[in-house]
């Protein structure tokens, strides 16, 4: 029997005392009620006015309506002027309003089994090439063990060969396999014919051959001669969302058009063979992959499309020297070309993210969150109050998050700073584990994961956010037009989605 403490009150506290709200009321529901009240405040304020106007109109008799009609008959000029003005405003609205952009469907490339590269195979191959010192082999092993990558990622044939045989021919071969594989699946899903494509945008940061990648696609699929084609290079892992933003702008001026967007990276010619540690990290993280996305501005496609593009926000920090040089393709002391990742990368990425969400926040956050943020900002700046800046709860604005799977450290920082749950981070972490860093296409593997899990419901909002050299941080917001039934989907995840999620240890020994 527990001992009774001497300071335990013998009588209950007076009933006149206020109850402890933290114990008697679930603050979660108080907070939800507050958000609802603030966000819908305007509607709640206008509702009584609408009721009063409706009540007044309901008192009108047929004679009153007849008197109004008689009055208008003798003011023909006023009627004509008002009608003309209304027609003008209606025409102006329909002409100037932005065309809705729909995501009809997308596909992600999944390589054949022969291209799989376990972490052990990676280290064995690296050791057999003879390129790396023993210390740098140990360094790569430590990076791999903490990377968050699993044993089923893919590398191109030229890199897996002993010795590796990178060449322009092999790089073109990799590009063709990835691009055509994703596009073939997309055309099969949508039943769109190649000749229907009016806009083509391809982004690949480090491989820019002549003829271009977009020209290769036009030649292979015999796309029409007046197609608007673009080839984006050197724009890093965030180029996929730059392509979406460009497609959105083009679809505003080209009615009844389809836009095909290809996002990928090429590993073959960008495998680093030197011993500069700042360039070896990319070897450990980047893997083979790509995605094809079909966008449309046709009103007839709304019913069959998966998503509608709501917002795109682009942030570019290239004017700052530190941001500009934090990810650089350059030669090492021995003339070997690789991509240098600066030690300032995480700080630069954080600064770019802050700028991006500051712009995006007012577009997507509930009014309640914006007022809380503004209130703490005023209190801190104007009244010099010692309070922490309020971090908006983006979970109130989005149901799904697709964060570029650049590496475990990046995902950890974003999870902490945006106060996301493991459930929200799951698509990004599982994509990194299963496919590695596939550069600009990783966002689409993540969205495909959410679909394969049956998580996407009609009306759900998805935030895609990616980082890239320059330095850039770009966002896209999509709204689901229908509930995605995974049983009817064909994607890179479908034949193995039952195995996920998996536990990814902080250190996975090789």
Short mmCIF file of C-alpha atoms in Angstrom, two decimals, residues 46-489:
data_model
loop_
_atom_site.label_atom_id
_atom_site.label_comp_id
_atom_site.label_asym_id
_atom_site.label_seq_id
_atom_site.Cartn_x
_atom_site.Cartn_y
_atom_site.Cartn_z
CA UNK A 46 -21.10 38.32 -44.24
CA UNK A 47 -23.65 35.61 -43.47
CA UNK A 48 -26.00 37.89 -41.43
CA UNK A 49 -25.88 40.53 -44.19
CA UNK A 50 -26.80 37.94 -46.82
CA UNK A 51 -29.68 36.72 -44.63
CA UNK A 52 -30.98 40.30 -44.21
CA UNK A 53 -30.83 40.98 -47.97
CA UNK A 54 -32.58 37.68 -48.70
CA UNK A 55 -35.28 38.50 -46.16
CA UNK A 56 -35.83 41.91 -47.76
CA UNK A 57 -36.07 40.43 -51.26
CA UNK A 58 -38.56 37.84 -50.06
CA UNK A 59 -41.01 40.66 -49.20
CA UNK A 60 -41.16 41.81 -52.83
CA UNK A 61 -44.51 41.13 -54.47
CA UNK A 62 -45.23 40.57 -58.16
CA UNK A 63 -46.45 44.19 -58.36
CA UNK A 64 -43.10 45.43 -57.00
CA UNK A 65 -41.19 43.45 -59.61
CA UNK A 66 -43.56 44.77 -62.32
CA UNK A 67 -42.95 48.36 -61.18
CA UNK A 68 -39.17 47.81 -61.40
CA UNK A 69 -39.54 46.43 -64.93
CA UNK A 70 -41.73 49.41 -65.94
CA UNK A 71 -39.12 51.79 -64.57
CA UNK A 72 -36.33 50.12 -66.57
CA UNK A 73 -38.34 50.29 -69.79
CA UNK A 74 -38.20 54.07 -69.70
CA UNK A 75 -34.43 54.08 -69.00
CA UNK A 76 -33.24 52.20 -72.07
CA UNK A 77 -29.93 54.05 -72.23
CA UNK A 78 -29.11 53.05 -68.65
CA UNK A 79 -29.98 49.44 -69.38
CA UNK A 80 -27.80 49.39 -72.52
CA UNK A 81 -24.88 51.01 -70.70
CA UNK A 82 -25.14 48.62 -67.76
CA UNK A 83 -25.44 45.60 -70.06
CA UNK A 84 -22.45 46.72 -72.12
CA UNK A 85 -20.41 47.25 -68.99
CA UNK A 86 -21.33 43.79 -67.66
CA UNK A 87 -20.45 42.15 -70.98
CA UNK A 88 -17.12 44.02 -71.03
CA UNK A 89 -16.24 42.91 -67.50
CA UNK A 90 -17.21 39.31 -68.23
CA UNK A 91 -15.13 39.25 -71.41
CA UNK A 92 -12.16 40.82 -69.62
CA UNK A 93 -12.40 38.22 -66.85
CA UNK A 94 -12.52 35.22 -69.19
CA UNK A 95 -9.70 36.59 -71.37
CA UNK A 96 -7.30 37.50 -68.56
CA UNK A 97 -7.92 34.70 -66.06
CA UNK A 98 -5.10 32.11 -65.95
CA UNK A 99 -5.77 28.81 -67.66
CA UNK A 100 -5.90 25.90 -65.25
CA UNK A 101 -3.00 23.48 -65.67
CA UNK A 102 -3.76 19.81 -65.10
CA UNK A 103 -1.37 16.95 -64.41
CA UNK A 104 -2.92 14.20 -66.51
CA UNK A 105 -0.48 11.51 -65.32
CA UNK A 106 3.22 10.80 -64.76
CA UNK A 107 5.58 7.84 -64.78
CA UNK A 108 8.91 7.02 -63.13
CA UNK A 109 11.58 4.88 -64.76
CA UNK A 110 12.48 1.63 -63.02
CA UNK A 111 15.63 -0.05 -64.25
CA UNK A 112 16.16 -3.73 -64.92
CA UNK A 113 17.52 -6.04 -62.23
CA UNK A 114 20.96 -6.22 -63.87
CA UNK A 115 21.59 -2.56 -62.97
CA UNK A 116 21.05 -3.04 -59.23
CA UNK A 117 23.98 -2.02 -57.06
CA UNK A 118 24.14 -3.01 -53.39
CA UNK A 119 26.35 -1.02 -51.04
CA UNK A 120 28.78 -3.93 -50.90
CA UNK A 121 28.94 -4.15 -54.71
CA UNK A 122 29.52 -0.39 -54.81
CA UNK A 123 32.51 -0.65 -52.46
CA UNK A 124 33.90 -3.72 -54.24
CA UNK A 125 33.65 -1.97 -57.62
CA UNK A 126 35.26 1.19 -56.25
CA UNK A 127 38.12 -0.84 -54.80
CA UNK A 128 38.71 -2.82 -58.02
CA UNK A 129 38.93 0.29 -60.22
CA UNK A 130 42.14 1.32 -58.47
CA UNK A 131 41.11 5.00 -58.64
CA UNK A 132 40.79 5.66 -54.91
CA UNK A 133 43.20 5.64 -51.97
CA UNK A 134 42.48 3.38 -49.03
CA UNK A 135 41.51 6.36 -46.84
CA UNK A 136 39.06 7.62 -49.43
CA UNK A 137 37.56 4.15 -49.78
CA UNK A 138 36.99 4.20 -46.02
CA UNK A 139 35.49 7.68 -46.37
CA UNK A 140 33.05 6.51 -49.06
CA UNK A 141 32.07 3.52 -46.94
CA UNK A 142 31.23 5.80 -43.99
CA UNK A 143 29.15 8.03 -46.27
CA UNK A 144 27.26 5.03 -47.66
CA UNK A 145 26.61 3.53 -44.23
CA UNK A 146 24.99 6.80 -43.09
CA UNK A 147 23.40 7.80 -46.39
CA UNK A 148 19.96 6.27 -45.96
CA UNK A 149 20.33 4.33 -49.23
CA UNK A 150 19.32 0.68 -49.43
CA UNK A 151 20.70 -2.20 -51.48
CA UNK A 152 18.37 -1.94 -54.48
CA UNK A 153 19.44 1.30 -56.14
CA UNK A 154 20.59 1.38 -59.79
CA UNK A 155 23.74 2.43 -61.61
CA UNK A 156 24.35 2.49 -65.40
CA UNK A 157 26.25 -0.31 -67.10
CA UNK A 158 29.27 1.85 -67.94
CA UNK A 159 29.87 2.58 -64.24
CA UNK A 160 29.40 -1.03 -63.10
CA UNK A 161 31.86 -2.39 -65.66
CA UNK A 162 35.40 -3.23 -64.56
CA UNK A 163 37.12 -1.11 -65.58
CA UNK A 164 34.40 1.55 -66.01
CA UNK A 165 34.03 2.73 -69.62
CA UNK A 166 32.36 6.15 -69.50
CA UNK A 167 31.93 7.65 -72.96
CA UNK A 168 29.55 9.83 -74.91
CA UNK A 169 28.08 6.70 -76.49
CA UNK A 170 27.41 5.09 -73.12
CA UNK A 171 25.99 8.34 -71.71
CA UNK A 172 23.57 8.61 -74.65
CA UNK A 173 22.63 4.98 -74.08
CA UNK A 174 21.78 5.68 -70.42
CA UNK A 175 19.78 8.78 -71.37
CA UNK A 176 17.79 6.90 -74.00
CA UNK A 177 16.99 3.99 -71.68
CA UNK A 178 15.72 6.31 -68.93
CA UNK A 179 13.84 8.83 -71.10
CA UNK A 180 12.21 6.38 -73.48
CA UNK A 181 11.33 3.98 -70.67
CA UNK A 182 9.46 6.70 -68.74
CA UNK A 183 7.80 8.21 -71.84
CA UNK A 184 6.63 4.83 -73.21
CA UNK A 185 4.91 4.05 -69.92
CA UNK A 186 3.35 7.53 -69.80
CA UNK A 187 1.94 7.27 -73.33
CA UNK A 188 0.53 3.84 -72.46
CA UNK A 189 -1.16 5.24 -69.33
CA UNK A 190 -2.70 8.30 -70.98
CA UNK A 191 -3.36 7.01 -74.55
CA UNK A 192 -1.93 10.31 -75.80
CA UNK A 193 -0.26 10.11 -79.21
CA UNK A 194 3.22 11.61 -79.77
CA UNK A 195 1.80 13.98 -82.42
CA UNK A 196 -0.52 15.47 -79.77
CA UNK A 197 2.42 16.93 -77.80
CA UNK A 198 2.74 20.67 -78.39
CA UNK A 199 5.37 21.52 -75.74
CA UNK A 200 8.45 19.49 -74.76
CA UNK A 201 10.76 20.37 -71.85
CA UNK A 202 13.74 18.23 -70.83
CA UNK A 203 15.94 18.98 -67.84
CA UNK A 204 19.25 17.25 -67.18
CA UNK A 205 21.87 19.20 -65.29
CA UNK A 206 25.21 17.62 -66.20
CA UNK A 207 24.73 15.91 -69.58
CA UNK A 208 24.05 18.23 -72.52
CA UNK A 209 24.97 16.56 -75.82
CA UNK A 210 24.51 17.85 -79.36
CA UNK A 211 21.91 17.20 -80.72
CA UNK A 212 20.15 17.91 -77.45
CA UNK A 213 18.17 15.46 -75.32
CA UNK A 214 14.93 17.12 -76.44
CA UNK A 215 16.00 16.61 -80.08
CA UNK A 216 16.66 12.93 -79.33
CA UNK A 217 13.07 12.57 -78.06
CA UNK A 218 11.62 14.43 -81.05
CA UNK A 219 13.56 12.18 -83.41
CA UNK A 220 12.66 8.95 -81.62
CA UNK A 221 8.91 9.64 -81.35
CA UNK A 222 8.65 11.69 -84.56
CA UNK A 223 7.02 14.60 -82.76
CA UNK A 224 5.47 17.33 -84.89
CA UNK A 225 7.55 20.00 -86.58
CA UNK A 226 6.05 23.04 -84.82
CA UNK A 227 6.60 21.69 -81.29
CA UNK A 228 7.92 24.17 -78.70
CA UNK A 229 10.97 22.34 -77.33
CA UNK A 230 13.33 23.36 -74.53
CA UNK A 231 16.44 21.74 -73.04
CA UNK A 232 17.45 22.92 -69.54
CA UNK A 233 20.99 22.22 -68.34
CA UNK A 234 23.18 23.12 -65.37
CA UNK A 235 20.23 23.88 -63.06
CA UNK A 236 20.73 21.12 -60.50
CA UNK A 237 18.27 18.92 -58.65
CA UNK A 238 15.55 21.60 -58.52
CA UNK A 239 15.31 21.85 -62.31
CA UNK A 240 12.29 19.55 -62.39
CA UNK A 241 10.12 22.22 -60.76
CA UNK A 242 11.66 24.89 -62.99
CA UNK A 243 10.46 22.78 -65.93
CA UNK A 244 6.97 22.60 -64.41
CA UNK A 245 6.93 26.38 -63.94
CA UNK A 246 8.07 26.93 -67.54
CA UNK A 247 5.42 24.52 -68.81
CA UNK A 248 2.79 26.37 -66.79
CA UNK A 249 3.76 29.69 -68.39
CA UNK A 250 3.76 28.20 -71.89
CA UNK A 251 0.36 26.60 -71.36
CA UNK A 252 -1.04 30.06 -70.53
CA UNK A 253 -0.35 31.28 -74.07
CA UNK A 254 -0.85 28.09 -76.10
CA UNK A 255 -4.50 26.95 -75.75
CA UNK A 256 -5.58 23.31 -76.04
CA UNK A 257 -2.05 21.97 -75.65
CA UNK A 258 -0.21 19.10 -74.03
CA UNK A 259 3.17 19.68 -72.38
CA UNK A 260 5.56 16.77 -71.87
CA UNK A 261 8.17 17.30 -69.14
CA UNK A 262 11.17 14.95 -68.69
CA UNK A 263 13.26 15.19 -65.51
CA UNK A 264 16.44 13.17 -65.15
CA UNK A 265 20.18 13.13 -64.48
CA UNK A 266 22.98 11.25 -66.21
CA UNK A 267 25.50 9.27 -64.16
CA UNK A 268 27.78 7.79 -66.85
CA UNK A 269 29.92 10.83 -67.69
CA UNK A 270 29.70 12.34 -64.22
CA UNK A 271 31.18 9.55 -62.15
CA UNK A 272 34.11 11.05 -60.23
CA UNK A 273 37.36 9.08 -60.49
CA UNK A 274 39.58 11.19 -58.25
CA UNK A 275 40.43 11.58 -54.56
CA UNK A 276 38.97 14.97 -53.63
CA UNK A 277 36.63 14.13 -50.77
CA UNK A 278 34.31 17.06 -51.47
CA UNK A 279 33.58 15.44 -54.85
CA UNK A 280 33.25 11.83 -53.64
CA UNK A 281 29.95 12.39 -51.81
CA UNK A 282 27.98 12.66 -55.05
CA UNK A 283 29.30 9.22 -56.12
CA UNK A 284 27.78 7.73 -52.98
CA UNK A 285 24.34 9.37 -53.28
CA UNK A 286 23.38 9.79 -56.95
CA UNK A 287 21.67 6.95 -58.75
CA UNK A 288 19.99 6.19 -62.07
CA UNK A 289 16.39 7.38 -62.57
CA UNK A 290 14.03 9.71 -64.38
CA UNK A 291 10.39 10.78 -64.72
CA UNK A 292 7.98 11.85 -67.47
CA UNK A 293 5.06 14.17 -66.69
CA UNK A 294 2.12 15.07 -68.95
CA UNK A 295 0.46 18.45 -68.37
CA UNK A 296 -2.61 19.83 -70.13
CA UNK A 297 -4.67 23.02 -70.27
CA UNK A 298 -7.62 21.36 -72.01
CA UNK A 299 -10.86 21.64 -70.05
CA UNK A 300 -11.83 18.20 -71.39
CA UNK A 301 -8.87 16.67 -69.52
CA UNK A 302 -9.99 17.85 -66.08
CA UNK A 303 -12.10 14.76 -65.41
CA UNK A 304 -9.35 12.25 -66.15
CA UNK A 305 -6.43 14.25 -64.70
CA UNK A 306 -4.94 13.46 -61.31
CA UNK A 307 -3.96 16.94 -60.09
CA UNK A 308 -4.34 20.65 -60.76
CA UNK A 309 -1.31 22.90 -60.42
CA UNK A 310 -2.10 25.54 -57.78
CA UNK A 311 1.15 27.43 -57.19
CA UNK A 312 4.80 27.48 -58.22
CA UNK A 313 7.33 29.52 -56.24
CA UNK A 314 10.95 29.89 -57.32
CA UNK A 315 13.81 31.20 -55.17
CA UNK A 316 17.23 31.95 -56.67
CA UNK A 317 20.22 32.91 -54.49
CA UNK A 318 22.87 33.01 -57.22
CA UNK A 319 23.57 36.72 -56.58
CA UNK A 320 25.21 35.70 -53.30
CA UNK A 321 28.77 34.41 -53.85
CA UNK A 322 28.60 31.80 -51.08
CA UNK A 323 25.31 30.43 -52.44
CA UNK A 324 26.60 30.47 -56.00
CA UNK A 325 29.71 28.42 -55.22
CA UNK A 326 28.30 25.85 -52.77
CA UNK A 327 27.71 23.25 -55.54
CA UNK A 328 30.23 23.46 -58.38
CA UNK A 329 31.33 21.21 -61.22
CA UNK A 330 35.11 21.56 -61.59
CA UNK A 331 38.44 19.75 -61.99
CA UNK A 332 40.51 18.56 -59.06
CA UNK A 333 44.29 18.98 -58.85
CA UNK A 334 44.74 16.00 -61.18
CA UNK A 335 42.31 17.29 -63.81
CA UNK A 336 39.51 14.88 -62.87
CA UNK A 337 36.07 16.48 -63.21
CA UNK A 338 33.58 16.18 -60.38
CA UNK A 339 30.91 18.07 -58.45
CA UNK A 340 32.17 19.83 -55.33
CA UNK A 341 29.78 20.09 -52.39
CA UNK A 342 30.71 22.95 -50.06
CA UNK A 343 30.64 22.68 -46.27
CA UNK A 344 28.23 25.64 -46.35
CA UNK A 345 25.64 23.62 -48.29
CA UNK A 346 23.25 22.96 -45.39
CA UNK A 347 23.33 26.59 -44.23
CA UNK A 348 22.74 27.84 -47.77
CA UNK A 349 19.89 25.38 -48.27
CA UNK A 350 18.30 26.52 -45.02
CA UNK A 351 18.48 30.17 -46.05
CA UNK A 352 16.98 29.41 -49.47
CA UNK A 353 14.20 27.36 -47.85
CA UNK A 354 13.40 30.22 -45.48
CA UNK A 355 13.05 32.66 -48.38
CA UNK A 356 10.94 30.23 -50.38
CA UNK A 357 8.45 29.43 -47.63
CA UNK A 358 8.20 33.13 -46.72
CA UNK A 359 6.89 33.67 -50.26
CA UNK A 360 4.80 30.51 -50.35
CA UNK A 361 3.28 30.87 -46.87
CA UNK A 362 0.81 33.71 -47.59
CA UNK A 363 -0.44 31.78 -50.64
CA UNK A 364 -1.27 28.55 -48.83
CA UNK A 365 -1.40 29.00 -45.05
CA UNK A 366 -4.70 29.58 -43.21
CA UNK A 367 -5.28 33.16 -42.09
CA UNK A 368 -4.95 32.04 -38.47
CA UNK A 369 -1.35 30.90 -39.03
CA UNK A 370 -0.48 34.10 -40.85
CA UNK A 371 -1.83 36.22 -37.99
CA UNK A 372 0.14 34.24 -35.41
CA UNK A 373 3.31 34.64 -37.46
CA UNK A 374 2.68 38.37 -37.98
CA UNK A 375 1.87 38.88 -34.29
CA UNK A 376 5.12 37.31 -33.05
CA UNK A 377 7.08 39.24 -35.69
CA UNK A 378 5.58 42.56 -34.57
CA UNK A 379 6.14 41.69 -30.93
CA UNK A 380 9.78 40.85 -31.52
CA UNK A 381 10.71 43.63 -33.94
CA UNK A 382 8.51 46.50 -32.77
CA UNK A 383 8.10 45.90 -29.05
CA UNK A 384 11.46 44.11 -28.57
CA UNK A 385 9.78 41.18 -26.85
CA UNK A 386 12.00 38.18 -26.11
CA UNK A 387 9.97 35.56 -27.96
CA UNK A 388 10.92 32.96 -30.49
CA UNK A 389 9.76 33.50 -34.10
CA UNK A 390 6.56 31.57 -34.75
CA UNK A 391 7.06 28.69 -37.18
CA UNK A 392 3.86 28.28 -39.23
CA UNK A 393 2.28 24.84 -39.17
CA UNK A 394 2.44 23.81 -42.83
CA UNK A 395 0.58 20.62 -41.96
CA UNK A 396 -2.55 22.81 -41.92
CA UNK A 397 -1.91 23.73 -45.56
CA UNK A 398 -0.81 20.38 -46.99
CA UNK A 399 -1.71 16.74 -46.57
CA UNK A 400 1.38 15.39 -48.39
CA UNK A 401 5.02 16.48 -48.61
CA UNK A 402 7.43 15.53 -51.40
CA UNK A 403 10.86 16.76 -50.33
CA UNK A 404 13.80 16.21 -52.65
CA UNK A 405 15.62 13.07 -51.50
CA UNK A 406 19.04 14.70 -51.72
CA UNK A 407 20.41 12.90 -48.68
CA UNK A 408 19.59 11.90 -45.14
CA UNK A 409 20.98 15.10 -43.60
CA UNK A 410 18.77 17.31 -45.78
CA UNK A 411 15.64 15.33 -44.89
CA UNK A 412 16.50 15.38 -41.18
CA UNK A 413 16.89 19.17 -41.17
CA UNK A 414 13.64 19.82 -43.03
CA UNK A 415 11.73 17.40 -40.79
CA UNK A 416 13.00 19.28 -37.74
CA UNK A 417 12.53 22.81 -39.08
CA UNK A 418 9.03 22.27 -40.50
CA UNK A 419 8.03 20.07 -37.54
CA UNK A 420 6.88 17.24 -39.77
CA UNK A 421 5.99 13.76 -38.59
CA UNK A 422 7.68 10.52 -39.72
CA UNK A 423 4.48 9.80 -41.72
CA UNK A 424 4.94 13.00 -43.72
CA UNK A 425 8.61 12.21 -44.32
CA UNK A 426 8.01 8.59 -45.27
CA UNK A 427 7.72 9.08 -49.09
CA UNK A 428 11.01 11.00 -49.19
CA UNK A 429 12.92 8.60 -46.94
CA UNK A 430 11.64 5.49 -48.71
CA UNK A 431 12.50 7.00 -52.11
CA UNK A 432 16.03 7.71 -50.92
CA UNK A 433 16.29 4.17 -49.55
CA UNK A 434 14.87 2.41 -52.62
CA UNK A 435 16.10 4.54 -55.55
CA UNK A 436 18.78 6.84 -54.09
CA UNK A 437 19.15 10.46 -55.11
CA UNK A 438 17.74 10.53 -58.65
CA UNK A 439 18.14 14.31 -58.80
CA UNK A 440 15.20 16.28 -60.19
CA UNK A 441 13.04 13.19 -60.68
CA UNK A 442 13.03 12.16 -56.99
CA UNK A 443 9.91 14.24 -56.28
CA UNK A 444 7.90 12.07 -58.67
CA UNK A 445 9.05 8.79 -57.12
CA UNK A 446 7.84 10.26 -53.81
CA UNK A 447 4.42 11.24 -55.17
CA UNK A 448 4.14 7.79 -56.76
CA UNK A 449 4.87 6.28 -53.33
CA UNK A 450 1.99 8.20 -51.74
CA UNK A 451 -0.31 7.04 -54.55
CA UNK A 452 0.80 3.42 -54.24
CA UNK A 453 0.05 3.55 -50.50
CA UNK A 454 -3.50 4.76 -51.24
CA UNK A 455 -2.97 8.00 -49.34
CA UNK A 456 -4.09 10.52 -51.98
CA UNK A 457 -7.73 11.58 -51.62
CA UNK A 458 -9.74 14.04 -53.68
CA UNK A 459 -8.99 17.59 -52.53
CA UNK A 460 -5.65 16.69 -50.89
CA UNK A 461 -2.86 19.22 -51.34
CA UNK A 462 0.72 18.15 -52.04
CA UNK A 463 3.81 20.31 -51.59
CA UNK A 464 6.83 19.45 -53.73
CA UNK A 465 10.03 21.19 -52.71
CA UNK A 466 13.49 20.79 -54.22
CA UNK A 467 16.98 22.29 -53.88
CA UNK A 468 19.61 22.73 -56.56
CA UNK A 469 22.91 24.31 -57.50
CA UNK A 470 22.95 28.04 -58.06
CA UNK A 471 21.65 28.03 -55.30
CA UNK A 472 17.91 27.46 -55.84
CA UNK A 473 14.91 26.35 -53.82
CA UNK A 474 11.69 25.76 -55.77
CA UNK A 475 8.17 24.72 -54.76
CA UNK A 476 5.07 23.42 -56.51
CA UNK A 477 1.64 22.91 -54.97
CA UNK A 478 -0.82 20.40 -56.44
CA UNK A 479 -4.45 19.69 -55.57
CA UNK A 480 -5.81 16.19 -56.16
CA UNK A 481 -8.80 16.18 -58.51
CA UNK A 482 -9.80 12.64 -57.60
CA UNK A 483 -9.00 9.88 -55.16
CA UNK A 484 -6.16 7.73 -56.48
CA UNK A 485 -6.99 4.03 -56.40
CA UNK A 486 -3.67 2.14 -56.11
CA UNK A 487 -5.26 -1.02 -57.54
CA UNK A 488 -5.58 0.78 -60.87
CA UNK A 489 -2.12 2.31 -60.84
#
